[in-house]
């Protein structure tokens, strides 16, 4: 390679570094990096390993770093928050990397807003679920046998912990107690397994509701406003579902009578 080519290559490298606010590393490790990070520094500040960062780079989850030589690269400090967001979406939302990549490519700020809104909704919901009722009190209050409570927990309908049952679990047990008091019991073939029908259908409904809410609210209003809107819609939604359920039952009975007639 000629001297001119070598000089040209050196100038090109320096120009790239200057444009990115990076000085080529000097002997002794001294440089002016204007806040850019080495991969070891990025790993330490973002709480992941260098291997994880390299994996994210290979998967296209991170833009290419600023390279000042074949073996030296620097990373913008913004990568710290991006890596933390990726880990949060991966570990707390269980999203695959390909989906995270698509979200970040489409709108990184919207992805952050999505996480923030979900966190706030969960915080509000869990705050109301901290109170606990003991198993003995639940059995006595609603007349539901312990074996029934055990089976409901096995089916995932109830989620007790060592402190007892949360308010939503108590509401479920109360409803089942009313069913049993009204004659819906094992003698007529009604068992806890009947709850699975509703659990299965409502799980699908819940997934669709969350998807719709996130699609329509995230990025369109402040997080607090979105949380308030969702909370304001809970009671009307319950009333709507109850009324539609009753109407559909009546329609099904009418169709049955028409077929029999």
Tab-separated table of C-alpha atoms in Angstrom:
chain	number	residue	atom	x	y	z
A	1	UNK	CA	0.000	0.000	0.000
A	2	UNK	CA	1.385	3.432	-0.934
A	3	UNK	CA	2.066	6.213	1.553
A	4	UNK	CA	-0.653	8.301	-0.074
A	5	UNK	CA	-3.177	5.516	0.412
A	6	UNK	CA	-2.086	5.038	4.016
A	7	UNK	CA	-2.355	8.769	4.691
A	8	UNK	CA	-5.751	8.886	3.020
A	9	UNK	CA	-6.972	5.943	5.116
A	10	UNK	CA	-5.690	7.603	8.283
A	11	UNK	CA	-7.387	10.858	7.411
A	12	UNK	CA	-10.638	9.026	6.695
A	13	UNK	CA	-10.501	7.307	10.072
A	14	UNK	CA	-9.748	10.525	11.893
A	15	UNK	CA	-12.516	12.300	10.034
A	16	UNK	CA	-15.017	9.631	11.036
A	17	UNK	CA	-13.877	9.802	14.644
A	18	UNK	CA	-14.034	13.593	14.729
A	19	UNK	CA	-17.468	13.596	13.194
A	20	UNK	CA	-18.644	11.264	15.986
A	21	UNK	CA	-16.919	13.347	18.655
A	22	UNK	CA	-14.214	10.725	19.246
A	23	UNK	CA	-10.473	11.139	19.220
A	24	UNK	CA	-8.325	8.199	18.138
A	25	UNK	CA	-6.978	6.418	21.193
A	26	UNK	CA	-3.595	7.786	22.213
A	27	UNK	CA	-0.796	5.743	23.817
A	28	UNK	CA	-1.533	5.189	27.478
A	29	UNK	CA	-5.285	4.985	26.874
A	30	UNK	CA	-5.920	8.749	26.966
A	31	UNK	CA	-8.527	10.137	24.601
A	32	UNK	CA	-11.301	12.693	24.346
A	33	UNK	CA	-14.472	10.610	23.844
A	34	UNK	CA	-17.187	13.148	24.649
A	35	UNK	CA	-19.267	10.691	26.667
A	36	UNK	CA	-18.966	7.719	24.330
A	37	UNK	CA	-18.346	4.366	25.994
A	38	UNK	CA	-16.145	1.374	25.426
A	39	UNK	CA	-17.999	-1.937	25.318
A	40	UNK	CA	-16.800	-2.816	28.836
A	41	UNK	CA	-18.152	0.499	30.151
A	42	UNK	CA	-21.415	0.030	28.284
A	43	UNK	CA	-21.806	-3.454	29.753
A	44	UNK	CA	-21.190	-2.175	33.278
A	45	UNK	CA	-23.652	0.742	33.024
A	46	UNK	CA	-26.410	-1.252	31.309
A	47	UNK	CA	-26.069	-4.302	33.590
A	48	UNK	CA	-25.423	-6.904	30.885
A	49	UNK	CA	-22.404	-8.814	29.671
A	50	UNK	CA	-20.271	-7.808	26.698
A	51	UNK	CA	-21.406	-11.058	25.063
A	52	UNK	CA	-25.028	-9.880	25.337
A	53	UNK	CA	-24.146	-6.555	23.705
A	54	UNK	CA	-22.399	-8.357	20.840
A	55	UNK	CA	-25.437	-10.612	20.454
A	56	UNK	CA	-27.739	-7.579	20.255
A	57	UNK	CA	-25.462	-6.093	17.605
A	58	UNK	CA	-25.566	-9.296	15.546
A	59	UNK	CA	-29.373	-9.385	15.829
A	60	UNK	CA	-29.665	-5.780	14.681
A	61	UNK	CA	-31.122	-4.551	17.983
A	62	UNK	CA	-28.384	-1.937	18.341
A	63	UNK	CA	-27.011	0.404	15.673
A	64	UNK	CA	-23.404	-0.072	14.659
A	65	UNK	CA	-20.910	1.564	17.058
A	66	UNK	CA	-18.411	4.255	16.063
A	67	UNK	CA	-15.253	2.441	14.960
A	68	UNK	CA	-11.938	4.286	15.185
A	69	UNK	CA	-9.797	1.304	14.230
A	70	UNK	CA	-10.170	-2.374	13.432
A	71	UNK	CA	-10.269	-3.335	17.112
A	72	UNK	CA	-11.606	-0.182	18.747
A	73	UNK	CA	-15.233	0.939	18.840
A	74	UNK	CA	-17.209	3.390	20.936
A	75	UNK	CA	-20.878	3.344	21.868
A	76	UNK	CA	-23.206	6.333	22.419
A	77	UNK	CA	-24.453	6.663	25.985
A	78	UNK	CA	-28.012	6.348	24.649
A	79	UNK	CA	-27.259	2.648	24.148
A	80	UNK	CA	-27.495	2.184	27.942
A	81	UNK	CA	-31.213	2.994	28.036
A	82	UNK	CA	-31.853	1.047	24.824
A	83	UNK	CA	-30.207	-2.090	26.230
A	84	UNK	CA	-32.155	-1.793	29.489
A	85	UNK	CA	-35.377	-1.476	27.471
A	86	UNK	CA	-34.515	-4.558	25.417
A	87	UNK	CA	-33.852	-6.586	28.571
A	88	UNK	CA	-37.091	-5.359	30.129
A	89	UNK	CA	-39.141	-6.317	27.074
A	90	UNK	CA	-37.365	-9.659	26.894
A	91	UNK	CA	-37.405	-10.684	30.560
A	92	UNK	CA	-40.545	-9.023	31.935
A	93	UNK	CA	-42.774	-9.088	28.826
A	94	UNK	CA	-41.300	-12.339	27.430
A	95	UNK	CA	-41.131	-10.836	23.951
A	96	UNK	CA	-38.881	-12.539	21.360
A	97	UNK	CA	-35.943	-10.520	20.058
A	98	UNK	CA	-37.382	-10.347	16.530
A	99	UNK	CA	-40.506	-8.630	17.866
A	100	UNK	CA	-38.446	-6.280	20.052
A	101	UNK	CA	-36.359	-5.388	17.001
A	102	UNK	CA	-39.497	-4.546	15.013
A	103	UNK	CA	-40.824	-2.378	17.863
A	104	UNK	CA	-37.564	-0.480	18.193
A	105	UNK	CA	-37.244	0.037	14.453
A	106	UNK	CA	-40.787	1.340	14.220
A	107	UNK	CA	-40.747	3.702	17.199
A	108	UNK	CA	-38.369	3.311	20.182
A	109	UNK	CA	-40.141	6.039	22.170
A	110	UNK	CA	-43.459	4.271	21.737
A	111	UNK	CA	-41.895	1.061	23.045
A	112	UNK	CA	-40.746	2.940	26.154
A	113	UNK	CA	-44.204	4.477	26.566
A	114	UNK	CA	-45.733	0.997	26.301
A	115	UNK	CA	-43.555	-0.306	29.133
A	116	UNK	CA	-44.290	2.752	31.270
A	117	UNK	CA	-48.065	2.452	30.780
A	118	UNK	CA	-48.071	-1.273	31.552
A	119	UNK	CA	-45.992	-0.672	34.683
A	120	UNK	CA	-48.338	2.015	35.955
A	121	UNK	CA	-51.429	-0.122	35.326
A	122	UNK	CA	-49.840	-3.030	37.188
A	123	UNK	CA	-48.790	-0.770	40.072
A	124	UNK	CA	-52.363	0.494	40.489
A	125	UNK	CA	-53.855	-2.975	40.185
A	126	UNK	CA	-51.411	-4.625	42.593
A	127	UNK	CA	-51.886	-1.837	45.130
A	128	UNK	CA	-55.524	-2.908	45.436
A	129	UNK	CA	-54.588	-6.568	45.777
A	130	UNK	CA	-52.284	-6.279	48.809
A	131	UNK	CA	-54.976	-6.992	51.361
A	132	UNK	CA	-55.282	-10.677	52.237
A	133	UNK	CA	-58.016	-12.899	53.686
A	134	UNK	CA	-57.056	-16.157	55.375
A	135	UNK	CA	-58.250	-19.514	54.112
A	136	UNK	CA	-60.135	-20.253	57.342
A	137	UNK	CA	-61.980	-16.943	57.153
A	138	UNK	CA	-62.858	-17.529	53.502
A	139	UNK	CA	-64.298	-20.980	54.203
A	140	UNK	CA	-66.339	-19.671	57.120
A	141	UNK	CA	-67.570	-16.530	55.374
A	142	UNK	CA	-68.769	-18.136	52.125
A	143	UNK	CA	-69.268	-21.793	53.017
A	144	UNK	CA	-66.936	-23.047	50.293
A	145	UNK	CA	-65.141	-26.308	51.299
A	146	UNK	CA	-61.363	-26.322	51.494
A	147	UNK	CA	-61.195	-29.035	48.828
A	148	UNK	CA	-62.978	-26.710	46.404
A	149	UNK	CA	-60.522	-23.899	47.176
A	150	UNK	CA	-57.597	-26.268	46.605
A	151	UNK	CA	-58.942	-27.419	43.249
A	152	UNK	CA	-59.614	-23.839	42.096
A	153	UNK	CA	-56.018	-22.960	42.944
A	154	UNK	CA	-54.772	-25.990	40.988
A	155	UNK	CA	-56.778	-24.805	37.967
A	156	UNK	CA	-55.300	-21.308	38.212
A	157	UNK	CA	-58.657	-19.718	38.966
A	158	UNK	CA	-57.423	-18.662	42.420
A	159	UNK	CA	-53.888	-17.517	43.240
A	160	UNK	CA	-53.419	-17.622	47.022
A	161	UNK	CA	-50.062	-17.016	48.672
A	162	UNK	CA	-48.740	-17.649	52.184
A	163	UNK	CA	-50.663	-14.604	53.474
A	164	UNK	CA	-53.989	-15.768	52.049
A	165	UNK	CA	-56.318	-14.623	49.272
A	166	UNK	CA	-56.334	-11.256	47.467
A	167	UNK	CA	-59.560	-9.229	46.984
A	168	UNK	CA	-60.212	-10.491	43.441
A	169	UNK	CA	-59.829	-14.082	44.629
A	170	UNK	CA	-62.270	-13.318	47.431
A	171	UNK	CA	-64.799	-12.034	44.888
A	172	UNK	CA	-64.464	-15.238	42.889
A	173	UNK	CA	-64.988	-17.386	45.999
A	174	UNK	CA	-67.970	-15.262	47.002
A	175	UNK	CA	-69.582	-15.818	43.588
A	176	UNK	CA	-68.941	-19.569	43.772
A	177	UNK	CA	-70.400	-19.615	47.276
A	178	UNK	CA	-73.563	-17.978	45.955
A	179	UNK	CA	-73.767	-20.549	43.165
A	180	UNK	CA	-73.489	-23.372	45.672
A	181	UNK	CA	-76.026	-21.802	48.016
A	182	UNK	CA	-78.442	-21.587	45.085
A	183	UNK	CA	-78.168	-25.300	44.350
A	184	UNK	CA	-75.337	-25.374	41.799
A	185	UNK	CA	-73.353	-28.165	43.397
A	186	UNK	CA	-71.868	-31.576	42.720
A	187	UNK	CA	-75.183	-33.400	43.149
A	188	UNK	CA	-76.346	-31.855	39.879
A	189	UNK	CA	-73.007	-32.261	38.167
A	190	UNK	CA	-71.690	-28.729	38.738
A	191	UNK	CA	-68.007	-28.751	39.673
A	192	UNK	CA	-65.062	-26.368	39.843
A	193	UNK	CA	-64.138	-27.474	36.330
A	194	UNK	CA	-67.032	-25.391	35.011
A	195	UNK	CA	-64.960	-22.313	35.824
A	196	UNK	CA	-62.425	-23.337	33.168
A	197	UNK	CA	-64.936	-22.517	30.428
A	198	UNK	CA	-65.046	-18.905	31.559
A	199	UNK	CA	-61.347	-18.743	32.330
A	200	UNK	CA	-60.402	-19.897	28.841
A	201	UNK	CA	-62.730	-17.464	27.050
A	202	UNK	CA	-61.909	-14.525	29.316
A	203	UNK	CA	-58.158	-15.035	28.889
A	204	UNK	CA	-58.575	-14.540	25.156
A	205	UNK	CA	-60.806	-11.517	25.732
A	206	UNK	CA	-58.275	-10.007	28.145
A	207	UNK	CA	-55.443	-10.405	25.614
A	208	UNK	CA	-57.501	-8.667	22.941
A	209	UNK	CA	-58.520	-5.853	25.302
A	210	UNK	CA	-54.925	-5.178	26.330
A	211	UNK	CA	-53.760	-5.190	22.702
A	212	UNK	CA	-56.480	-2.711	21.700
A	213	UNK	CA	-55.844	-0.402	24.649
A	214	UNK	CA	-52.102	-0.319	24.085
A	215	UNK	CA	-52.515	0.252	20.360
A	216	UNK	CA	-54.917	3.154	20.832
A	217	UNK	CA	-53.503	4.857	23.907
A	218	UNK	CA	-49.710	4.454	23.924
A	219	UNK	CA	-48.001	7.556	22.627
A	220	UNK	CA	-51.271	9.437	22.147
A	221	UNK	CA	-51.649	10.826	25.654
A	222	UNK	CA	-49.617	11.152	28.860
A	223	UNK	CA	-49.264	7.951	30.863
A	224	UNK	CA	-51.315	9.253	33.804
A	225	UNK	CA	-54.157	10.260	31.486
A	226	UNK	CA	-54.120	6.823	29.847
A	227	UNK	CA	-54.210	5.082	33.237
A	228	UNK	CA	-57.126	7.267	34.364
A	229	UNK	CA	-59.017	6.522	31.140
A	230	UNK	CA	-58.542	2.775	31.567
A	231	UNK	CA	-59.693	2.888	35.193
A	232	UNK	CA	-62.761	4.937	34.242
A	233	UNK	CA	-63.719	2.250	31.749
A	234	UNK	CA	-63.582	-0.746	34.101
A	235	UNK	CA	-67.085	-0.489	35.599
A	236	UNK	CA	-68.841	0.336	32.292
A	237	UNK	CA	-67.010	-2.581	30.686
A	238	UNK	CA	-68.204	-4.992	33.390
A	239	UNK	CA	-71.778	-3.742	32.958
A	240	UNK	CA	-71.509	-4.070	29.176
A	241	UNK	CA	-70.234	-7.649	29.397
A	242	UNK	CA	-72.923	-8.632	31.916
A	243	UNK	CA	-75.709	-7.138	29.797
A	244	UNK	CA	-74.430	-8.694	26.562
A	245	UNK	CA	-74.000	-12.061	28.285
A	246	UNK	CA	-77.593	-12.001	29.516
A	247	UNK	CA	-78.873	-10.943	26.098
A	248	UNK	CA	-76.947	-13.704	24.319
A	249	UNK	CA	-78.316	-16.302	26.760
A	250	UNK	CA	-81.869	-15.181	26.009
A	251	UNK	CA	-81.223	-15.283	22.271
A	252	UNK	CA	-79.779	-18.803	22.546
A	253	UNK	CA	-82.853	-19.969	24.514
A	254	UNK	CA	-85.203	-18.451	21.926
A	255	UNK	CA	-83.385	-20.184	19.072
A	256	UNK	CA	-83.535	-23.470	20.970
A	257	UNK	CA	-87.298	-23.128	21.508
A	258	UNK	CA	-87.826	-22.264	17.823
A	259	UNK	CA	-85.949	-25.387	16.741
A	260	UNK	CA	-87.937	-27.557	19.126
A	261	UNK	CA	-91.227	-25.982	17.973
